[in-house]
Every structure is written in structure tokens, then in C-alpha cells.
Amino acid sequence: MSLSNQLGDTLRRLRAQFYSGYVRDVIRWSGLNKLFSDPYWRLVYALSGKTETHTICGNSVHFLTDSYSEFRRFRDLVSERDVITEVLESLEPADVFYDVGANIGMYTCFVANELGADRIVAFEPHEESVDRLRENLQHNNLDAKIIPVALSDIEGKVDLAVAGDQVGEGEHAIATGRTARTVEVEVNRGDGLIDRCDLPEPTVIKIDVEGAEFAVLNGLRSTLQESCRLVFCEIHPRKIQNFDANEGDVYKLLRSYGFEIEAIHQRGSEHFIKAEKRTKI
């Protein structure tokens, strides 16, 4: 380990040791965390060696962090670790995993440690994110099938609202109104794409598409009825309204195909649900 990496690790350990309990509460109450948090993490990033390593359920994955936004996304996985753990603990050897809204590969890389490349399909329409997804897989000697399209319940071309200038921003979404920057991407119904591309039918699906979750599920109705046994879906109660849907529509659709639903992680108003099929419809 290089000297810079050792210094970075030391800074993290000191933070973990002292920034807790009463001290953390006082710092937050005083507002000092807002003053020092960003400079602290930028220093840690500068010393990081441009990779972040995380181990979940015995699977270690190294993520490239050439930008500060990537580093922020991967620095602790606080908002994702519980869901990734739930996904990994739910997998069976014969499963086929779809990562819808794969971004730069957080879920794809962890699952690729469990399943073979022919059992993982990642869907991501943003070109720069696809490039980084491939690099993260290669960096870990892993592989998966990557489909560079957005899933929905329509076919054709749509504008994708780009959240920022750096890879790893994580909030790119199909544009539903006026936005500062967009790129045109291909959009497909999942059921139709499976047939046309002869893709393996999924048994487990993870969906994180910034409000388009009902549209994605609506385009996968045949798949939900036939092959899928588990759905992990992040619900965005505010953003989903931009797609003429609501949270209740997601629950109603999943329950109509025999899925039982539980919330497994909350982040503000957004939350991940786990939908499990108990009986085949």
C-alpha cells in the first residue's frame, strides 16, 4: 500500500473513532459538519489512489474513482449496502439477474462475483456510464452482458436528462420536461427486447430508474408472470408522478402477478422494496 493510501486510511480510521456519539451530535448541531465535511472527503479522495474497495457477503469489489462524484458514490455505500446484501443473500445458483439502471456497475459487479457472465444482464442507456461499467467489470476480472438501452413500456428514442458532467452522478433519468442537458437514447420494452435479442429470462430484477419504475415494470409484464421470482425496486414517490404514475401503481402491478412486497431500505422519501413471488400465477 502506498504512503498516500495509508494516510487516507488513517484519516478514515480517525473519523470513525472520534466522529460518533456525543461528538458527532455536537458537530452536527453546531453546523461544523457542513463546513468541514467536503474538504475532509476531498482530501481523502486525493489520497485514495483512485479506487474504492468494498466487501459484502464475502465478495470484494474494487471500483474505479477517477472523479470525485464516483468517489462520493462509492466511499461508504451507506445508502446501498443493505440492499446489496439483501440481493446477494437472496440469489440462487441458477438465477438470472437483470440490473435495470445499472449506472457504473455497483450491483452488477457484486452479483457477477456470484453468478456467471451469462446469467447477468445490465441495462444502462448513458454512454459514459456504460464505458465505466465495462471498466469496473474488467478491473475485477468479471463479465456481464451489457445492453445500452433504457427500459420502459414504449419503443423508440427518448431524451435522457443528464444529471451532471462527471461519470457516477447516478441520477440520469428519462426527461419528462425542460432540462439543462439531454442526450438521445434508445428505449425498449423489456419483454420485446428479451424476445428480439434472445436474452435469458430473468429470475431476479433490480430496478433503479429515477421515477420510471412503473414504466419499466409495465414493459415486463410477461416476464413478471413467467420467470421472475424477485424484484428489488427503488421507489421515487415524487419523480414517479412525472411519468403519470404513482407508488400505488407499482404495488398493484406487482401484486397482480403474485408478488408479496416489503420495504427494505429508506432514504428520505425514496425507498427500496423487495417483491417476492410466493406462488406462480
Coordinates of C-alpha atoms in Angstrom, one line a residue:
M1 CA 0.0 0.0 0.0
S2 CA 1.4 3.4 -1.0
L3 CA 2.0 6.2 1.6
S4 CA -0.9 8.2 0.2
N5 CA -3.3 5.2 0.7
Q6 CA -2.0 4.7 4.2
L7 CA -2.7 8.4 5.0
G8 CA -6.2 8.1 3.5
D9 CA -6.9 5.0 5.6
T10 CA -5.6 6.8 8.7
L11 CA -8.0 9.7 8.1
R12 CA -10.9 7.3 7.8
R13 CA -10.0 5.5 11.0
L14 CA -9.7 8.7 12.9
R15 CA -13.1 9.8 11.7
A16 CA -14.7 6.5 12.6
Q17 CA -13.0 6.7 16.1
F18 CA -13.9 10.2 17.0
Y19 CA -16.9 11.3 14.8
S20 CA -19.5 9.3 16.7
G21 CA -22.0 9.6 19.6
Y22 CA -22.0 12.9 21.5
V23 CA -19.1 14.4 19.5
R24 CA -20.9 13.8 16.2
D25 CA -24.2 15.2 17.6
V26 CA -22.5 18.4 18.8
I27 CA -20.7 18.9 15.5
R28 CA -23.9 18.4 13.5
W29 CA -25.8 20.7 15.9
S30 CA -23.2 23.5 15.5
G31 CA -23.2 23.2 11.8
L32 CA -19.4 22.5 11.7
N33 CA -20.0 19.3 9.7
K34 CA -21.2 21.4 6.7
L35 CA -18.0 23.5 6.9
F36 CA -15.5 20.6 7.2
S37 CA -17.2 17.6 5.6
D38 CA -16.5 18.4 1.9
P39 CA -12.8 19.5 2.5
Y40 CA -12.2 16.3 4.6
W41 CA -13.6 14.0 1.9
R42 CA -11.8 15.8 -0.9
L43 CA -8.5 15.2 1.0
V44 CA -9.4 11.5 1.5
Y45 CA -10.2 11.3 -2.2
A46 CA -6.9 12.9 -3.2
L47 CA -5.1 10.2 -1.1
S48 CA -7.3 7.3 -2.2
G49 CA -5.3 6.0 -5.2
K50 CA -8.4 6.4 -7.4
T51 CA -10.0 3.1 -6.3
E52 CA -12.5 2.2 -3.6
T53 CA -12.8 -1.4 -2.3
H54 CA -15.8 -2.8 -0.5
T55 CA -16.6 -6.3 0.8
I56 CA -20.2 -7.5 1.1
C57 CA -21.2 -11.1 1.9
G58 CA -17.6 -12.2 1.3
N59 CA -17.5 -10.6 -2.2
S60 CA -14.8 -7.9 -2.6
V61 CA -15.1 -5.4 -5.5
H62 CA -12.7 -2.6 -6.5
F63 CA -14.4 0.4 -8.0
L64 CA -12.5 2.9 -10.1
T65 CA -13.0 6.5 -8.9
D66 CA -11.3 8.8 -11.4
S67 CA -13.8 11.6 -10.4
Y68 CA -14.9 13.0 -7.1
S69 CA -18.5 12.1 -7.9
E70 CA -17.5 8.5 -8.3
F71 CA -15.6 8.6 -5.0
R72 CA -18.6 10.0 -3.2
R73 CA -20.8 7.3 -4.7
F74 CA -18.5 4.5 -3.5
R75 CA -16.8 5.9 -0.4
D76 CA -19.0 4.0 2.1
L77 CA -22.1 2.6 0.3
V78 CA -24.2 3.6 3.3
S79 CA -27.3 4.0 1.1
E80 CA -26.8 0.8 -0.8
R81 CA -25.1 -1.7 1.4
D82 CA -28.2 -3.1 3.0
V83 CA -29.9 -3.6 -0.4
I84 CA -26.8 -5.2 -2.0
T85 CA -26.6 -7.5 1.0
E86 CA -30.3 -8.5 0.6
V87 CA -29.8 -9.1 -3.1
L88 CA -26.7 -11.3 -2.6
E89 CA -28.3 -13.3 0.2
S90 CA -31.4 -13.9 -2.0
L91 CA -29.5 -15.3 -5.0
E92 CA -29.6 -18.9 -6.0
P93 CA -27.0 -20.6 -8.3
A94 CA -29.5 -20.9 -11.2
D95 CA -30.7 -17.3 -11.1
V96 CA -30.5 -14.8 -14.0
F97 CA -30.1 -11.3 -12.7
Y98 CA -31.2 -8.1 -14.6
D99 CA -29.7 -4.8 -13.4
V100 CA -32.0 -2.1 -14.8
G101 CA -30.4 1.3 -14.4
A102 CA -27.0 -0.3 -13.9
N103 CA -25.2 3.1 -13.9
I104 CA -21.4 2.3 -13.4
G105 CA -21.9 -1.2 -12.0
M106 CA -22.3 -1.2 -8.3
Y107 CA -24.9 -4.1 -8.3
T108 CA -23.6 -5.7 -11.5
C109 CA -20.1 -6.2 -10.1
F110 CA -21.2 -7.6 -6.8
V111 CA -23.6 -10.0 -8.4
A112 CA -21.0 -11.0 -11.0
N113 CA -19.0 -12.5 -8.2
E114 CA -21.8 -14.9 -7.5
L115 CA -23.2 -15.7 -11.0
G116 CA -21.6 -16.4 -14.3
A117 CA -21.4 -13.8 -17.0
D118 CA -24.2 -15.5 -19.0
R119 CA -26.5 -15.0 -16.0
I120 CA -26.2 -11.2 -15.7
V121 CA -27.7 -8.6 -18.0
A122 CA -27.1 -4.9 -17.2
F123 CA -29.3 -2.2 -18.8
E124 CA -27.8 1.3 -18.9
P125 CA -28.5 3.9 -21.6
H126 CA -25.9 6.6 -20.7
E127 CA -22.8 6.0 -22.8
E128 CA -20.2 7.3 -20.4
S129 CA -21.7 5.2 -17.6
V130 CA -21.6 2.1 -19.8
D131 CA -17.9 2.7 -20.5
R132 CA -17.2 2.9 -16.8
L133 CA -19.4 -0.2 -16.1
R134 CA -17.2 -2.2 -18.5
E135 CA -14.0 -0.8 -16.9
N136 CA -15.2 -1.7 -13.4
L137 CA -16.0 -5.3 -14.6
Q138 CA -12.6 -5.6 -16.3
H139 CA -10.8 -4.2 -13.3
N140 CA -12.2 -7.0 -11.2
N141 CA -11.8 -9.7 -13.9
L142 CA -15.6 -10.0 -14.1
D143 CA -18.0 -10.0 -17.0
A144 CA -21.7 -9.4 -17.8
K145 CA -23.9 -8.8 -20.8
I146 CA -24.5 -5.0 -21.2
I147 CA -27.4 -3.7 -23.2
P148 CA -27.0 0.1 -23.7
V149 CA -30.7 1.0 -23.8
A150 CA -33.3 2.4 -21.4
L151 CA -36.2 0.1 -20.4
S152 CA -39.8 1.4 -20.4
D153 CA -43.2 0.5 -21.8
I154 CA -42.6 2.2 -25.1
E155 CA -40.3 1.6 -28.1
G156 CA -38.2 4.2 -29.9
K157 CA -36.0 7.1 -28.9
V158 CA -36.2 9.4 -25.8
D159 CA -34.3 12.2 -24.3
L160 CA -32.2 11.2 -21.2
A161 CA -31.7 14.1 -18.7
V162 CA -28.0 14.0 -17.7
A163 CA -27.5 14.8 -14.0
G164 CA -24.0 16.2 -14.2
D165 CA -20.7 16.4 -16.1
Q166 CA -19.0 13.6 -14.3
V167 CA -19.4 9.8 -14.5
G168 CA -21.1 8.3 -11.5
E169 CA -23.6 11.1 -10.8
G170 CA -26.2 8.3 -10.6
E171 CA -29.4 10.4 -11.3
H172 CA -29.7 10.3 -15.1
A173 CA -33.3 9.8 -16.0
I174 CA -35.7 9.9 -19.0
A175 CA -36.5 13.5 -19.5
T176 CA -40.1 14.5 -18.7
G177 CA -39.8 18.2 -19.0
R178 CA -37.4 21.0 -19.7
T179 CA -33.9 20.3 -18.5
A180 CA -30.5 21.8 -19.0
R181 CA -28.8 18.9 -20.8
T182 CA -30.1 15.8 -22.5
V183 CA -28.9 13.1 -24.8
E184 CA -31.0 10.9 -27.1
V185 CA -31.1 7.2 -26.2
E186 CA -32.9 4.1 -27.3
V187 CA -35.8 2.9 -25.3
N188 CA -37.4 -0.6 -25.4
R189 CA -40.0 -2.7 -23.7
G190 CA -38.2 -5.4 -21.7
D191 CA -40.5 -8.2 -22.9
G192 CA -39.9 -7.3 -26.5
L193 CA -36.1 -6.9 -26.1
I194 CA -35.9 -10.3 -24.5
D195 CA -37.5 -11.9 -27.5
R196 CA -35.6 -9.9 -30.1
C197 CA -32.2 -10.3 -28.5
D198 CA -32.7 -13.9 -27.3
L199 CA -31.8 -12.9 -23.8
P200 CA -32.1 -15.3 -20.8
E201 CA -35.3 -14.6 -18.9
P202 CA -34.6 -13.1 -15.5
T203 CA -35.5 -14.6 -12.2
V204 CA -34.2 -11.6 -10.2
I205 CA -34.6 -8.0 -11.3
K206 CA -33.1 -4.8 -9.7
I207 CA -34.6 -1.5 -10.8
D208 CA -33.3 2.0 -10.1
V209 CA -34.5 4.4 -12.8
E210 CA -35.3 7.7 -11.1
G211 CA -39.1 7.6 -11.3
A212 CA -39.6 5.4 -14.4
E213 CA -40.0 2.3 -12.3
F214 CA -43.7 1.7 -13.2
A215 CA -43.0 2.1 -16.9
V216 CA -40.2 -0.5 -16.6
L217 CA -42.4 -3.0 -14.9
N218 CA -45.3 -2.3 -17.3
G219 CA -43.0 -3.3 -20.1
L220 CA -42.0 -6.5 -18.4
R221 CA -45.5 -7.9 -17.7
S222 CA -44.9 -11.3 -19.4
T223 CA -41.6 -11.7 -17.7
L224 CA -43.1 -10.9 -14.3
Q225 CA -45.8 -13.5 -14.9
E226 CA -43.5 -16.3 -16.2
S227 CA -39.9 -16.3 -15.0
C228 CA -39.3 -13.6 -12.4
R229 CA -39.4 -14.6 -8.7
L230 CA -37.8 -11.5 -7.1
V231 CA -37.9 -7.7 -7.8
F232 CA -35.8 -5.2 -6.0
C233 CA -37.1 -1.7 -6.9
E234 CA -36.3 1.7 -5.7
I235 CA -39.4 3.8 -5.5
H236 CA -39.2 7.6 -6.1
P237 CA -42.6 8.9 -4.9
R238 CA -42.1 12.4 -6.3
K239 CA -40.3 11.6 -9.6
I240 CA -42.7 8.8 -10.5
Q241 CA -45.5 11.4 -10.9
N242 CA -43.6 12.9 -13.8
F243 CA -44.3 9.6 -15.6
D244 CA -48.1 9.7 -15.0
A245 CA -47.9 7.0 -12.3
N246 CA -47.6 6.7 -8.5
E247 CA -46.3 4.3 -5.9
G248 CA -49.6 2.5 -5.6
D249 CA -49.5 1.6 -9.3
V250 CA -46.2 -0.2 -8.7
Y251 CA -47.6 -2.2 -5.8
K252 CA -50.8 -3.0 -7.7
L253 CA -49.0 -4.3 -10.7
L254 CA -46.6 -6.5 -8.7
R255 CA -49.3 -7.9 -6.5
S256 CA -51.4 -8.8 -9.6
Y257 CA -48.6 -11.2 -10.5
G258 CA -48.4 -12.9 -7.1
F259 CA -45.7 -10.8 -5.5
E260 CA -45.6 -10.0 -1.8
I261 CA -43.9 -6.7 -1.0
E262 CA -41.8 -5.4 1.8
A263 CA -39.8 -2.2 2.3
I264 CA -36.1 -3.0 2.9
H265 CA -34.4 0.4 2.9
Q266 CA -35.5 4.0 3.4
R267 CA -33.6 7.1 2.1
G268 CA -35.6 10.2 2.7
S269 CA -38.9 9.9 0.7
E270 CA -37.2 7.2 -1.6
H271 CA -37.2 3.6 -0.6
F272 CA -36.3 0.2 -1.9
I273 CA -38.8 -2.6 -1.9
K274 CA -38.3 -6.3 -2.2
A275 CA -41.1 -8.1 -4.1
E276 CA -41.1 -11.9 -3.8
K277 CA -43.4 -14.2 -5.7
R278 CA -44.8 -16.9 -3.4
T279 CA -46.9 -18.7 -5.9
K280 CA -46.8 -18.8 -9.7
I281 CA -49.7 -17.1 -11.4

